[in-house]
Amino acid sequence: MKIETKYHGEYELQQQQIIHFAQGIPGFSEEKRFVLLPLEDTPFVILQSVATPALGFAMIDPFLYFPDYDFELDDASIEQLELSSAKEVAVYVILTVADPFDQTTANLQAPIVLNQQKRFGKQVILTNTPYQTKHRLFPEKTAAK
């Protein structure tokens, strides 16, 4: 099937690429089907809505920029995502892309957790955590100013 995307134009999509978000994403509860599209030659990916071309979230694997990032997934999320092994899990965080780019931030308080095998996804809101919605990707650039 072909879909229109925010950053990739028209994209040929295979049914098995679709990730199902049973409850949508907070603020976008009607959006249930997404696909991960890599941004060439970067560590970034786009979580693109299958239904809404203008809806695409820039994301990264948080461990590339925040190697000490750590959280425990609650039992309800594990059950909803039908996770049985850590090998099934992929974690991403949504970026707020800034201009200039070195001011870009990552939302570590609400990671996107995926079951890669079953193609289920959920944005998990972490509570009782030191993580916030805006962690700079390049903190050294801020310190240098």
PDB file of C-alpha atoms in Angstrom, residues 11-119:
ATOM      1  CA  TYR A  11       6.086   5.716   0.536  1.00  0.00           C
ATOM      2  CA  GLU A  12       5.412   2.115  -0.445  1.00  0.00           C
ATOM      3  CA  LEU A  13       4.441   0.326   2.758  1.00  0.00           C
ATOM      4  CA  GLN A  14       4.206  -3.388   3.467  1.00  0.00           C
ATOM      5  CA  GLN A  15       1.409  -4.459   5.826  1.00  0.00           C
ATOM      6  CA  GLN A  16       3.920  -6.156   8.167  1.00  0.00           C
ATOM      7  CA  GLN A  17       5.689  -2.805   8.727  1.00  0.00           C
ATOM      8  CA  ILE A  18       2.671  -1.306  10.496  1.00  0.00           C
ATOM      9  CA  ILE A  19       2.957  -0.865  14.256  1.00  0.00           C
ATOM     10  CA  HIS A  20      -0.350  -0.895  16.131  1.00  0.00           C
ATOM     11  CA  PHE A  21      -0.896   1.486  19.050  1.00  0.00           C
ATOM     12  CA  ALA A  22      -4.074   0.183  20.727  1.00  0.00           C
ATOM     13  CA  GLN A  23      -4.673   3.459  22.584  1.00  0.00           C
ATOM     14  CA  GLY A  24      -3.029   5.762  20.063  1.00  0.00           C
ATOM     15  CA  ILE A  25      -0.464   8.230  21.360  1.00  0.00           C
ATOM     16  CA  PRO A  26      -1.416  10.786  24.042  1.00  0.00           C
ATOM     17  CA  GLY A  27      -2.894  13.752  22.210  1.00  0.00           C
ATOM     18  CA  PHE A  28      -3.503  11.597  19.115  1.00  0.00           C
ATOM     19  CA  SER A  29      -5.793   8.864  20.455  1.00  0.00           C
ATOM     20  CA  GLU A  30      -7.420   8.274  17.045  1.00  0.00           C
ATOM     21  CA  GLU A  31      -4.044   7.495  15.443  1.00  0.00           C
ATOM     22  CA  LYS A  32      -3.562   3.743  15.888  1.00  0.00           C
ATOM     23  CA  ARG A  33      -1.300   2.719  12.984  1.00  0.00           C
ATOM     24  CA  PHE A  34       2.242   3.950  12.465  1.00  0.00           C
ATOM     25  CA  VAL A  35       5.369   2.946  10.596  1.00  0.00           C
ATOM     26  CA  LEU A  36       9.042   3.575  11.450  1.00  0.00           C
ATOM     27  CA  LEU A  37      10.916   5.297   8.635  1.00  0.00           C
ATOM     28  CA  PRO A  38      14.666   5.904   8.942  1.00  0.00           C
ATOM     29  CA  LEU A  39      16.171   9.271   8.045  1.00  0.00           C
ATOM     30  CA  GLU A  40      19.063   8.335   5.784  1.00  0.00           C
ATOM     31  CA  ASP A  41      22.590   8.752   7.117  1.00  0.00           C
ATOM     32  CA  THR A  42      21.354   9.773  10.590  1.00  0.00           C
ATOM     33  CA  PRO A  43      20.488   7.959  13.828  1.00  0.00           C
ATOM     34  CA  PHE A  44      16.984   9.449  13.610  1.00  0.00           C
ATOM     35  CA  VAL A  45      13.741   7.730  12.636  1.00  0.00           C
ATOM     36  CA  ILE A  46      10.275   9.050  11.930  1.00  0.00           C
ATOM     37  CA  LEU A  47       7.234   7.486  13.583  1.00  0.00           C
ATOM     38  CA  GLN A  48       4.851   8.186  10.708  1.00  0.00           C
ATOM     39  CA  SER A  49       1.075   7.914  10.949  1.00  0.00           C
ATOM     40  CA  VAL A  50      -0.341   5.629   8.265  1.00  0.00           C
ATOM     41  CA  ALA A  51      -3.597   7.625   8.142  1.00  0.00           C
ATOM     42  CA  THR A  52      -2.401  11.239   8.499  1.00  0.00           C
ATOM     43  CA  PRO A  53       0.420  12.386   6.184  1.00  0.00           C
ATOM     44  CA  ALA A  54       1.275  15.477   8.263  1.00  0.00           C
ATOM     45  CA  LEU A  55       1.735  13.454  11.470  1.00  0.00           C
ATOM     46  CA  GLY A  56       5.293  12.209  11.878  1.00  0.00           C
ATOM     47  CA  PHE A  57       7.396  12.269  15.035  1.00  0.00           C
ATOM     48  CA  ALA A  58      11.191  12.534  14.875  1.00  0.00           C
ATOM     49  CA  MET A  59      12.683   9.996  17.293  1.00  0.00           C
ATOM     50  CA  ILE A  60      15.964   8.463  18.398  1.00  0.00           C
ATOM     51  CA  ASP A  61      17.170   5.429  20.267  1.00  0.00           C
ATOM     52  CA  PRO A  62      17.760   7.178  23.617  1.00  0.00           C
ATOM     53  CA  PHE A  63      20.721   4.979  24.536  1.00  0.00           C
ATOM     54  CA  LEU A  64      22.790   6.572  21.741  1.00  0.00           C
ATOM     55  CA  TYR A  65      22.658   9.984  23.455  1.00  0.00           C
ATOM     56  CA  PHE A  66      21.793   9.038  27.042  1.00  0.00           C
ATOM     57  CA  PRO A  67      23.702   5.805  27.786  1.00  0.00           C
ATOM     58  CA  ASP A  68      22.584   5.790  31.445  1.00  0.00           C
ATOM     59  CA  TYR A  69      18.886   6.067  30.535  1.00  0.00           C
ATOM     60  CA  ASP A  70      17.000   3.452  32.513  1.00  0.00           C
ATOM     61  CA  PHE A  71      13.409   2.766  33.498  1.00  0.00           C
ATOM     62  CA  GLU A  72      11.244  -0.143  34.502  1.00  0.00           C
ATOM     63  CA  LEU A  73       8.224  -0.973  32.391  1.00  0.00           C
ATOM     64  CA  ASP A  74       5.029  -1.426  34.415  1.00  0.00           C
ATOM     65  CA  ASP A  75       3.157  -4.744  34.318  1.00  0.00           C
ATOM     66  CA  ALA A  76       0.163  -3.267  32.476  1.00  0.00           C
ATOM     67  CA  SER A  77       2.404  -2.045  29.629  1.00  0.00           C
ATOM     68  CA  ILE A  78       4.208  -5.390  29.442  1.00  0.00           C
ATOM     69  CA  GLU A  79       0.841  -7.136  29.183  1.00  0.00           C
ATOM     70  CA  GLN A  80      -0.584  -4.678  26.651  1.00  0.00           C
ATOM     71  CA  LEU A  81       2.496  -4.999  24.425  1.00  0.00           C
ATOM     72  CA  GLU A  82       2.505  -8.797  24.923  1.00  0.00           C
ATOM     73  CA  LEU A  83       6.197  -8.734  25.821  1.00  0.00           C
ATOM     74  CA  SER A  84       7.787 -11.984  26.910  1.00  0.00           C
ATOM     75  CA  SER A  85      11.465 -11.205  26.332  1.00  0.00           C
ATOM     76  CA  ALA A  86      13.765  -8.178  26.423  1.00  0.00           C
ATOM     77  CA  LYS A  87      14.853  -9.107  22.881  1.00  0.00           C
ATOM     78  CA  GLU A  88      11.403  -8.091  21.609  1.00  0.00           C
ATOM     79  CA  VAL A  89      11.671  -4.554  22.966  1.00  0.00           C
ATOM     80  CA  ALA A  90      12.743  -1.426  21.128  1.00  0.00           C
ATOM     81  CA  VAL A  91      12.732   1.952  22.863  1.00  0.00           C
ATOM     82  CA  TYR A  92      12.630   5.373  21.214  1.00  0.00           C
ATOM     83  CA  VAL A  93      12.079   8.899  22.472  1.00  0.00           C
ATOM     84  CA  ILE A  94      10.330  11.720  20.650  1.00  0.00           C
ATOM     85  CA  LEU A  95      12.395  14.778  19.784  1.00  0.00           C
ATOM     86  CA  THR A  96      11.478  18.423  19.745  1.00  0.00           C
ATOM     87  CA  VAL A  97      13.625  19.570  16.842  1.00  0.00           C
ATOM     88  CA  ALA A  98      14.886  23.111  17.340  1.00  0.00           C
ATOM     89  CA  ASP A  99      16.528  25.764  15.218  1.00  0.00           C
ATOM     90  CA  PRO A 100      19.433  25.789  15.688  1.00  0.00           C
ATOM     91  CA  PHE A 101      19.512  21.988  15.705  1.00  0.00           C
ATOM     92  CA  ASP A 102      21.941  21.824  18.644  1.00  0.00           C
ATOM     93  CA  GLN A 103      19.064  23.025  20.857  1.00  0.00           C
ATOM     94  CA  THR A 104      16.993  19.916  20.038  1.00  0.00           C
ATOM     95  CA  THR A 105      15.547  18.085  23.052  1.00  0.00           C
ATOM     96  CA  ALA A 106      14.377  14.542  23.778  1.00  0.00           C
ATOM     97  CA  ASN A 107      11.347  13.537  25.843  1.00  0.00           C
ATOM     98  CA  LEU A 108      12.820  10.980  28.246  1.00  0.00           C
ATOM     99  CA  GLN A 109       9.710  11.048  30.449  1.00  0.00           C
ATOM    100  CA  ALA A 110       7.489   9.415  27.824  1.00  0.00           C
ATOM    101  CA  PRO A 111       9.362   6.819  25.758  1.00  0.00           C
ATOM    102  CA  ILE A 112       7.837   4.953  22.837  1.00  0.00           C
ATOM    103  CA  VAL A 113       8.112   1.231  23.602  1.00  0.00           C
ATOM    104  CA  LEU A 114       7.663  -1.311  20.803  1.00  0.00           C
ATOM    105  CA  ASN A 115       7.215  -5.051  20.619  1.00  0.00           C
ATOM    106  CA  GLN A 116       9.269  -5.564  17.458  1.00  0.00           C
ATOM    107  CA  GLN A 117       7.980  -9.090  16.778  1.00  0.00           C
ATOM    108  CA  LYS A 118       4.249  -8.511  17.264  1.00  0.00           C
ATOM    109  CA  ARG A 119       4.359  -4.906  15.978  1.00  0.00           C
TER     110      ARG A 119
END
